[in-house]
CSV table of C-alpha atoms in Angstrom, one decimal:
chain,number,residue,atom,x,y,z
J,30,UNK,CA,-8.7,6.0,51.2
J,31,UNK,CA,-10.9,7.0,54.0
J,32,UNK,CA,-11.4,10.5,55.8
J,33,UNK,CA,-13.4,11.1,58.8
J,34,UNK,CA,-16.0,14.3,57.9
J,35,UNK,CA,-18.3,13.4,60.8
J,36,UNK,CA,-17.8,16.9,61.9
J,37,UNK,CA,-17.3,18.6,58.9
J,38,UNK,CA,-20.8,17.4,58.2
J,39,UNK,CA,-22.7,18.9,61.2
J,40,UNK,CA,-22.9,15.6,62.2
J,41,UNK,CA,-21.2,16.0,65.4
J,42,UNK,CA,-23.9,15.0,68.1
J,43,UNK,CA,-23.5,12.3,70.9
J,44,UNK,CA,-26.5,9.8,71.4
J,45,UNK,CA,-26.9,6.1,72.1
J,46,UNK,CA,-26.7,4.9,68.3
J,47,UNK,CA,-28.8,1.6,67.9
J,48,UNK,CA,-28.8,1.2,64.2
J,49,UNK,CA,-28.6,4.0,61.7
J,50,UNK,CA,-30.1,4.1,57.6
J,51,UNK,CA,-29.2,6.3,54.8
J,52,UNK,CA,-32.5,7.2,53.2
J,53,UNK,CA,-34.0,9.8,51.1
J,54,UNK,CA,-37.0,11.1,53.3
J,55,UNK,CA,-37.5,14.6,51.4
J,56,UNK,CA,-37.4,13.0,47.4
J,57,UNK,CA,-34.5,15.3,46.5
J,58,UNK,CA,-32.2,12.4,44.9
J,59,UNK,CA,-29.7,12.9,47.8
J,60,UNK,CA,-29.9,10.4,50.7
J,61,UNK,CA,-30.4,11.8,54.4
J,62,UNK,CA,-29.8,10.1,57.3
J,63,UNK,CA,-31.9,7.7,59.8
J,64,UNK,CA,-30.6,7.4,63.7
J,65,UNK,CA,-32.1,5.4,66.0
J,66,UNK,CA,-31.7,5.9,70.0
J,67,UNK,CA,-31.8,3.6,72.9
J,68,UNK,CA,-32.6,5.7,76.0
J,69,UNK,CA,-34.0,8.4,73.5
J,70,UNK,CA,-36.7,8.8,76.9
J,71,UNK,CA,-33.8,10.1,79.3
J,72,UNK,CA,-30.8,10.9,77.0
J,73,UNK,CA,-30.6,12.0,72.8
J,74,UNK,CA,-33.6,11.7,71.0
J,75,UNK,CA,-33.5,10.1,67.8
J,76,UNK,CA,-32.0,12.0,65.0
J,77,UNK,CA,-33.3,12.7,61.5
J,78,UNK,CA,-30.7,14.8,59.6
J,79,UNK,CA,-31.3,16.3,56.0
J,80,UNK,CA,-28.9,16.0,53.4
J,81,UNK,CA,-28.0,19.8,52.0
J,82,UNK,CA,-26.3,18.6,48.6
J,83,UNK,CA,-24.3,20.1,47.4
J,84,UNK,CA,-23.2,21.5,50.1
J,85,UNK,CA,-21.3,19.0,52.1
J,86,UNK,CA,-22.9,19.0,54.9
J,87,UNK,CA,-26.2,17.7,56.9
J,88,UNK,CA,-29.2,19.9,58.6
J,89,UNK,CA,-30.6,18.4,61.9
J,90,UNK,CA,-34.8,18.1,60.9
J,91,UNK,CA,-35.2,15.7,64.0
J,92,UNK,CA,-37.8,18.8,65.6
J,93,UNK,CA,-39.1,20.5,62.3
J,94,UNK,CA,-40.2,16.5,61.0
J,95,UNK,CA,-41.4,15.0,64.6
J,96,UNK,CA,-38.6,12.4,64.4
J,97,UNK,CA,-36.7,13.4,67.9
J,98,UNK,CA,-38.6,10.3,68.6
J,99,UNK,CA,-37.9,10.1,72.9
J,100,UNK,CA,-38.0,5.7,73.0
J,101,UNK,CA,-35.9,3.2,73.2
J,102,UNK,CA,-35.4,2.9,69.3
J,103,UNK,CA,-33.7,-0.5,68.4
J,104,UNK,CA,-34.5,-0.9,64.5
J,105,UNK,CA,-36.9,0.8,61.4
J,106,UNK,CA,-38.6,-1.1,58.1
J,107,UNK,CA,-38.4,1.8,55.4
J,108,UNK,CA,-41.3,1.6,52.8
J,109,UNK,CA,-44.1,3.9,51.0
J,110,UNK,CA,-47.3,1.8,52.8
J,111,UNK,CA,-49.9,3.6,51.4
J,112,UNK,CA,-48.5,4.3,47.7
J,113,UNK,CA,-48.8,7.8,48.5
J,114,UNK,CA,-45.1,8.1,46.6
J,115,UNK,CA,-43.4,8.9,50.3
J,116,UNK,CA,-41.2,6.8,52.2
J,117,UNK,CA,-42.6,5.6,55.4
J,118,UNK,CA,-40.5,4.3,58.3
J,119,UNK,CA,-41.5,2.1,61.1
J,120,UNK,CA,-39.7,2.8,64.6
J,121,UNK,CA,-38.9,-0.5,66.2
J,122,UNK,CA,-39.1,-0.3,70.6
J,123,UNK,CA,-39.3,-1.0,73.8
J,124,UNK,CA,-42.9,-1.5,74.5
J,125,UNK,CA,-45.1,-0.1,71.3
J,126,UNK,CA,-43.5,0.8,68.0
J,127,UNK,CA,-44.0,3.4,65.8
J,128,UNK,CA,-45.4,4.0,62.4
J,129,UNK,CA,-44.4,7.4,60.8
J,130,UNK,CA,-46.1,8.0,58.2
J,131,UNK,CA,-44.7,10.4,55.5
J,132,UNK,CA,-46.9,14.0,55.5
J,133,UNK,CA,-44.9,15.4,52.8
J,134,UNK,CA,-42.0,18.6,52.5
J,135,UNK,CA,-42.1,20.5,55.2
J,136,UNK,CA,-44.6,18.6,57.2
J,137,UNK,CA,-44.1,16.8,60.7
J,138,UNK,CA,-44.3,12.7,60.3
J,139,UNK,CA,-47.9,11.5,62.5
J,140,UNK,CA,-47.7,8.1,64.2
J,141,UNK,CA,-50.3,6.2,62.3
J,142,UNK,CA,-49.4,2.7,64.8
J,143,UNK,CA,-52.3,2.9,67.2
J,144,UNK,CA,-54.7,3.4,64.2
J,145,UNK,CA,-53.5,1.3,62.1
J,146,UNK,CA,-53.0,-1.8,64.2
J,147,UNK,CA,-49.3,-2.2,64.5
J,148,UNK,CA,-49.0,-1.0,68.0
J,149,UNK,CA,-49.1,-4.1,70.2
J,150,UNK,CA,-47.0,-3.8,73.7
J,151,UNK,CA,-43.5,-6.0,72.8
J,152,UNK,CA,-39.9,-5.6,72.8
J,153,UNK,CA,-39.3,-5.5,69.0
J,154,UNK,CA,-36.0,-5.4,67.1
J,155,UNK,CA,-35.8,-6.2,63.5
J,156,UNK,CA,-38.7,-5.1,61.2
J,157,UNK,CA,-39.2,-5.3,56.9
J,158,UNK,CA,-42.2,-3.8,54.8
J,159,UNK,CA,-42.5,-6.3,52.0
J,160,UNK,CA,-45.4,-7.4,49.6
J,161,UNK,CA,-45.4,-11.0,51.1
J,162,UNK,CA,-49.0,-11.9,49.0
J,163,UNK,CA,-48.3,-10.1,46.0
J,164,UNK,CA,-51.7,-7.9,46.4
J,165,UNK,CA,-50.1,-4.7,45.3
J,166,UNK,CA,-49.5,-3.0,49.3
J,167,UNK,CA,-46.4,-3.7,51.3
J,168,UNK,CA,-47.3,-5.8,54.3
J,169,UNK,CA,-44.6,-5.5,57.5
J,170,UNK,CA,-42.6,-8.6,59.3
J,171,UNK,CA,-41.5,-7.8,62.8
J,172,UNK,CA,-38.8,-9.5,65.1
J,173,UNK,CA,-39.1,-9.6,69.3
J,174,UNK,CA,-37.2,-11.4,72.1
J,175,UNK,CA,-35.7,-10.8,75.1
J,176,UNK,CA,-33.3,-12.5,77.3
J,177,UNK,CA,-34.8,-11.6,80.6
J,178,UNK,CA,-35.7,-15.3,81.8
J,179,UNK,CA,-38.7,-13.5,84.0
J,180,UNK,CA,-40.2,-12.5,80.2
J,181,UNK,CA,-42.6,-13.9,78.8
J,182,UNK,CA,-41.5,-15.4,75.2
J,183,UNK,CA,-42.4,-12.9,72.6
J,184,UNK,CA,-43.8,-14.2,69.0
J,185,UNK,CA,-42.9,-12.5,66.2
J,186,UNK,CA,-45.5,-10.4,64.2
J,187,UNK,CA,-46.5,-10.3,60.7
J,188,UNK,CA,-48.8,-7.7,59.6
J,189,UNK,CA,-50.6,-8.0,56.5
J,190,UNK,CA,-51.7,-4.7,54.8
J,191,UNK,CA,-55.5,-4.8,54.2
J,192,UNK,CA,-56.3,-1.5,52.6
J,193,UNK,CA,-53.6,0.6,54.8
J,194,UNK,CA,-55.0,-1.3,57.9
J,195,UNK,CA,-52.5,-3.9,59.0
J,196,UNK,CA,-54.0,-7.2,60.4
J,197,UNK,CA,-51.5,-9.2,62.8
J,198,UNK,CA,-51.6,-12.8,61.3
J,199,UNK,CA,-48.2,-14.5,62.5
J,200,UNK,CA,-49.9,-17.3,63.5
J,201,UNK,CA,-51.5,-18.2,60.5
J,202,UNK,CA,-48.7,-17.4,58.3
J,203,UNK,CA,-46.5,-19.4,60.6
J,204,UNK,CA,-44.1,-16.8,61.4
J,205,UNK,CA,-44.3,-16.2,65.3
J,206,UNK,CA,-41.0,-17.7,65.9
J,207,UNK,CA,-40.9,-17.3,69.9
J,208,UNK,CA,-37.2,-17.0,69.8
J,209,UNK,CA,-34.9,-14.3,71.1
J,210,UNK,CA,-35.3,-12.5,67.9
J,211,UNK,CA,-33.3,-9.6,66.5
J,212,UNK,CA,-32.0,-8.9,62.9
J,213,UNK,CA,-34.3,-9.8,60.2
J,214,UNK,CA,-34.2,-9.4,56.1
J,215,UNK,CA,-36.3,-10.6,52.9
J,216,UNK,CA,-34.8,-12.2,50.3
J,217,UNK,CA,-36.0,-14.3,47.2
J,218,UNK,CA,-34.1,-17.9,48.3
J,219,UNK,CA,-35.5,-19.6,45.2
J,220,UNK,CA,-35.8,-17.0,42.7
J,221,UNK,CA,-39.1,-18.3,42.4
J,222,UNK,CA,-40.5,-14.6,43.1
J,223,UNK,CA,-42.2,-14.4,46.2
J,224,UNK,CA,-40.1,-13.5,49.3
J,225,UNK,CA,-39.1,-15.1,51.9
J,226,UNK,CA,-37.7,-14.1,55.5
J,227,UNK,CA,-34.3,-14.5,57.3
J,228,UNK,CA,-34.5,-13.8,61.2
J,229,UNK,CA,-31.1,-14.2,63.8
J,230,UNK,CA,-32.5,-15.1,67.2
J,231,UNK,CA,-29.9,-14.3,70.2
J,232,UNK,CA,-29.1,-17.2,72.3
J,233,UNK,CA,-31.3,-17.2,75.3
J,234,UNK,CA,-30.8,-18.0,78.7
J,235,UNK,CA,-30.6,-21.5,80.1
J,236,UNK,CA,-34.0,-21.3,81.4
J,237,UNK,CA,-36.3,-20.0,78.5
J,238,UNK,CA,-38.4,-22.0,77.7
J,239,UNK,CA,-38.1,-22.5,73.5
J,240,UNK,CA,-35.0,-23.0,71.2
J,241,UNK,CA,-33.5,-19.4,70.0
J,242,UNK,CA,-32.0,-20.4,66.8
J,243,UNK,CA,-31.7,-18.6,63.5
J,244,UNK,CA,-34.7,-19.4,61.2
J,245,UNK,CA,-34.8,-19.1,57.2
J,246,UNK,CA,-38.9,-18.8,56.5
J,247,UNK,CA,-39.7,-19.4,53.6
J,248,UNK,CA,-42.5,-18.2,51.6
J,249,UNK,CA,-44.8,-20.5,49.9
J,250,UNK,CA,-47.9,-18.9,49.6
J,251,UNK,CA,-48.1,-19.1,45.5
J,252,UNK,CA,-50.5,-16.7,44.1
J,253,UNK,CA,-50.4,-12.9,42.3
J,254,UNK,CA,-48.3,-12.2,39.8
J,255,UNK,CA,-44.9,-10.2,40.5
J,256,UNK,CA,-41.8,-8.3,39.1
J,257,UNK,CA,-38.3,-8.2,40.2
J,258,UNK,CA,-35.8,-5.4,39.7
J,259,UNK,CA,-32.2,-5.2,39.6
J,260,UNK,CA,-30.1,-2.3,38.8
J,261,UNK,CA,-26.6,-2.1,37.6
J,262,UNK,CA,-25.2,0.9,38.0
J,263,UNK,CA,-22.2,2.9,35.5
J,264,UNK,CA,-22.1,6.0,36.8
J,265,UNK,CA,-24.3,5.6,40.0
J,266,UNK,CA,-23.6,3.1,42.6
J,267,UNK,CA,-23.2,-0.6,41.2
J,268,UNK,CA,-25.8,-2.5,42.2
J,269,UNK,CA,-28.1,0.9,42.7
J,270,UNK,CA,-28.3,0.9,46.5
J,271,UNK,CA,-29.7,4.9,47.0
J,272,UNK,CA,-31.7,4.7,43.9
J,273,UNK,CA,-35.2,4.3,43.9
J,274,UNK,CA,-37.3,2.3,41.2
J,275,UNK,CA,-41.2,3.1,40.5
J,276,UNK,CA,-43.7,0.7,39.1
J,277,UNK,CA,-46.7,1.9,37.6
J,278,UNK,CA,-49.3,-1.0,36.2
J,279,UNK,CA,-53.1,0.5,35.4
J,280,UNK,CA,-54.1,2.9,38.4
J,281,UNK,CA,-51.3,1.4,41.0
J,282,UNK,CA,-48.1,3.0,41.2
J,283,UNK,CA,-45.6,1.3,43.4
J,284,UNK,CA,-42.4,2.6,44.9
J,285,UNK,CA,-39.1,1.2,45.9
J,286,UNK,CA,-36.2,2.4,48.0
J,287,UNK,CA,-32.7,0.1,47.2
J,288,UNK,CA,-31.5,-0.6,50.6
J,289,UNK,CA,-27.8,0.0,51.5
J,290,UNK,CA,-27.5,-1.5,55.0
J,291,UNK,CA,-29.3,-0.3,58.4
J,292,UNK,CA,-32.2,-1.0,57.8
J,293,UNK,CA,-34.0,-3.4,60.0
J,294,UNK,CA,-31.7,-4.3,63.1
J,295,UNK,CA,-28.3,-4.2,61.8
J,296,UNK,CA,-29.3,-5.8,58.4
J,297,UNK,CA,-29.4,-5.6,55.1
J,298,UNK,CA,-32.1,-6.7,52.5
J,299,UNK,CA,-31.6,-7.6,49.1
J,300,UNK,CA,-30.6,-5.1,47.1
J,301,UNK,CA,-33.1,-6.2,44.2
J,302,UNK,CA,-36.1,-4.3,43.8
J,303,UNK,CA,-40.0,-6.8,44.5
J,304,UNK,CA,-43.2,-5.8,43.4
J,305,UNK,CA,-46.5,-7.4,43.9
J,306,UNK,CA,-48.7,-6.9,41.1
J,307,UNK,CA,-52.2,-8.8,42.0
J,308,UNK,CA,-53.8,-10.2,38.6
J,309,UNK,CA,-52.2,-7.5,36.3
J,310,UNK,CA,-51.3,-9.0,33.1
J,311,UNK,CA,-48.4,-6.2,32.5
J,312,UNK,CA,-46.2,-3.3,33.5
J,313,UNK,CA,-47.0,-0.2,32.1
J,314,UNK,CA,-43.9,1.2,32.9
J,315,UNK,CA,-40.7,1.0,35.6
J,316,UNK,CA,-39.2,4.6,36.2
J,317,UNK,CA,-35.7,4.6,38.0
J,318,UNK,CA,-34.4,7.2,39.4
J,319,UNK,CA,-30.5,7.0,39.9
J,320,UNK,CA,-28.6,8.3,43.0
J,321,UNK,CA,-28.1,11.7,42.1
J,322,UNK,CA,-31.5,12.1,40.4
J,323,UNK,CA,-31.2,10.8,36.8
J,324,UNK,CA,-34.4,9.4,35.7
J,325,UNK,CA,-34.7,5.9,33.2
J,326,UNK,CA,-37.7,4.9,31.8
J,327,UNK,CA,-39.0,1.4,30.1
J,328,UNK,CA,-42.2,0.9,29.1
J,329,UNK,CA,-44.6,-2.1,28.5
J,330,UNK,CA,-42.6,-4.4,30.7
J,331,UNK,CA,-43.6,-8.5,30.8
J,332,UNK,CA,-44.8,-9.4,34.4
J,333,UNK,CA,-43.2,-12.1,36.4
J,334,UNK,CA,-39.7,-11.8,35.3
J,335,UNK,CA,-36.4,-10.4,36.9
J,336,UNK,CA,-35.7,-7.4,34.7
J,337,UNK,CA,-32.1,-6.0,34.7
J,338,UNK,CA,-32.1,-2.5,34.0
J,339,UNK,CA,-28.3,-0.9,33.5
J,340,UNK,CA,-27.6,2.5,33.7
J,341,UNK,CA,-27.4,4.9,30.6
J,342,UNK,CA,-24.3,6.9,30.8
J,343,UNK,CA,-24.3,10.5,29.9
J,344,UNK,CA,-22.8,10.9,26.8
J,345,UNK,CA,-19.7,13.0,26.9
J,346,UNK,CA,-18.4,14.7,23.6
J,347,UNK,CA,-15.0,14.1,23.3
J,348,UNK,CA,-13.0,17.1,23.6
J,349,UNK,CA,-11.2,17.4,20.1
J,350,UNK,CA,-15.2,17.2,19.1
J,351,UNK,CA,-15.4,20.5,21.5
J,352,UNK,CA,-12.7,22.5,20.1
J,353,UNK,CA,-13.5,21.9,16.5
J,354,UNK,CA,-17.7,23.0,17.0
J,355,UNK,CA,-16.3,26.3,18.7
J,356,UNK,CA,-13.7,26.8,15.5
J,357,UNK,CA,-16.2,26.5,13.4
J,358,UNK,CA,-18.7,28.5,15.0
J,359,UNK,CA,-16.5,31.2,15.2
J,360,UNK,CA,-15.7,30.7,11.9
J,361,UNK,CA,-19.7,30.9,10.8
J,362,UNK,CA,-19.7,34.1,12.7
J,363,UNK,CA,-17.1,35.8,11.0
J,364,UNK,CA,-18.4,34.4,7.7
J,365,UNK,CA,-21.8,36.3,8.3
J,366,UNK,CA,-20.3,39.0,9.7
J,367,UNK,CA,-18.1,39.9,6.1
J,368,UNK,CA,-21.4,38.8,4.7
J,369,UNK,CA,-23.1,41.6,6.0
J,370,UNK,CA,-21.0,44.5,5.8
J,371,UNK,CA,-20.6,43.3,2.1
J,372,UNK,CA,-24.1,44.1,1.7
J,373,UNK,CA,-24.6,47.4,3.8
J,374,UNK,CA,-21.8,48.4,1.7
J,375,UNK,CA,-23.5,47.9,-1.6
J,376,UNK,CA,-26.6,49.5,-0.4
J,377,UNK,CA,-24.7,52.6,0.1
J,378,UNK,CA,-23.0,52.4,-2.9
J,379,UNK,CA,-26.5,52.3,-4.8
């Protein structure tokens, strides 16, 4: 059953909580903790907290990491951009969102959305980094609405990454749904590889001006090759939500974050791990690293393919196994022991 350790955590401050994700920021193995604020401007700033495993408790980092972030925080996309091997997390808003980009252990996050091109004046809700065109780089899909009838209706974004500068193509990709949007997540519909979107538009006012209705994009954009990952977990959580799965094929090394719920606007994406691989013809390896830092390693992996990858338990010895090594090492000691004094003891008899 279930206790409340809120508190016992050092987890005990009061904010407006929008949306919240577990996420490990620091790449420790442990997962710390993502909250986002509405009136962060005028009330509580968002919070990021670290996870002190093993200690049971968390460590407020919102100052040390720049991520007291004072908006009106509704949502965050999690994903490693750049393939610098650092999580990256981008602040949904009133107004202009926020890209934080990862600088590393000990070093404040820099809002990279004004040079980057992702920082267009909206009111923005749901948001997902995904490799939409297989090229390798995770590009980001972004949800806005809102219900005031004097607004003008908002498209929704989609930002292809081109060479770490995103290019704002929702037109042309036909996803600038001008609904009331909110939650959003990517999923593979037809296992056919690619990914495809889910966004939940709010019902809008009688007066706006374009139907608000749920809407299942699907991706049919059919080029690059791919792989898909999906972890089963023994010891670890079963379907590997925490864990984290790298891809490494020639000089491009790809990283993964398995998303437990949160992310997005109250959503959850699919818990299989996607990766765009451009015109590789294989994987040179897939490194997983297990909540609670275990690592797992395949090599030479076939492209295109959903590859299942279950945890290896630890092996335990079995404790009869345990008793009889110590016997008989105690057993050798004593034999070499006698062996010895048997010896010193002719010596001195010579």
């Amino acid at each position: 059953y279930f206790e409340n350790v809120y508190e016992d955590y050092g987890l005990n401050h009061r904010g407006f909580g929008f949306g919240a994700l577990f996420t490990d920021f620091d790449n420790d193995g442990d997962q710390d903790l993502l909250v986002n604020h509405d009136f962060g401007y005028k009330a509580v700033p968002n919070f990021l907290y670290e996870n002190s495993y093993p200690r049971k408790s968390f460590k407020d980092q919102s100052k040390a990491y720049a991520m007291d972030l004072k908006e009106n925080a509704m949502g965050s996309a999690v994903g490693d951009y750049n393939n610098d091997g650092l999580l990256d997390y981008y602040v949904t808003n009133i107004k202009f969102n926020l890209l934080m980009e990862n600088q590393g252990i000990g070093e404040p996050f820099v809002d990279k959305a004004k040079e980057l091109g992702t920082s267009i004046f909206m009111i923005s809700w749901g948001a997902n980094f995904a490799d939409f065109d297989h090229d390798g780089d995770l590009d980001l899909y972004v949800s806005n609405g809102d219900l005031n009838p004097n607004c003008t209706p908002m498209g929704n974004f989609f930002f292809e990454n081109d060479n770490a500068k995103f290019i704002e193509k929702g037109r042309a990709t036909g996803t600038n749904d001008y609904g009331v949007g909110r939650g959003s997540i990517v999923f593979d519909i037809e296992n056919d590889g690619d990914l495809d979107i889910l966004v939940v538009n709010q019902k809008a006012v009688q007066e706006y001006p374009t139907a608000s209705v749920t809407r299942l994009l699907r991706n049919d954009k059919p080029q690059g090759n791919w792989l898909k990952v999906a972890l089963k977990g023994v010891q670890a959580e079963t379907n590997g939500i925490g864990s984290r799965v790298e891809v490494v094929s020639g000089k491009t090394k790809m990283m993964r974050e398995i998303d437990g719920g949160g992310s997005s606007h109250l959503s959850q994406n699919t818990v299989v791990a996607h990766f765009g691989l451009d015109n590789a013809k294989k994987v040179d390896s897939v490194i997983v690293t297990w909540g609670g830092g275990k690592k797992q390693i395949l090599l030479d992996q076939n492209i295109n393919q959903l590859l299942v990858i279950t945890e290896v338990e630890d092996e335990k010895i079995p404790y009869w196994y345990a008793i009889f090594a110590a016997l008989l090492f105690i057993l050798l000691i004593g034999f070499y022991g006698r062996k010895k004094r048997k010896s010193v003891k002719t010596v001195n008899q010579g």
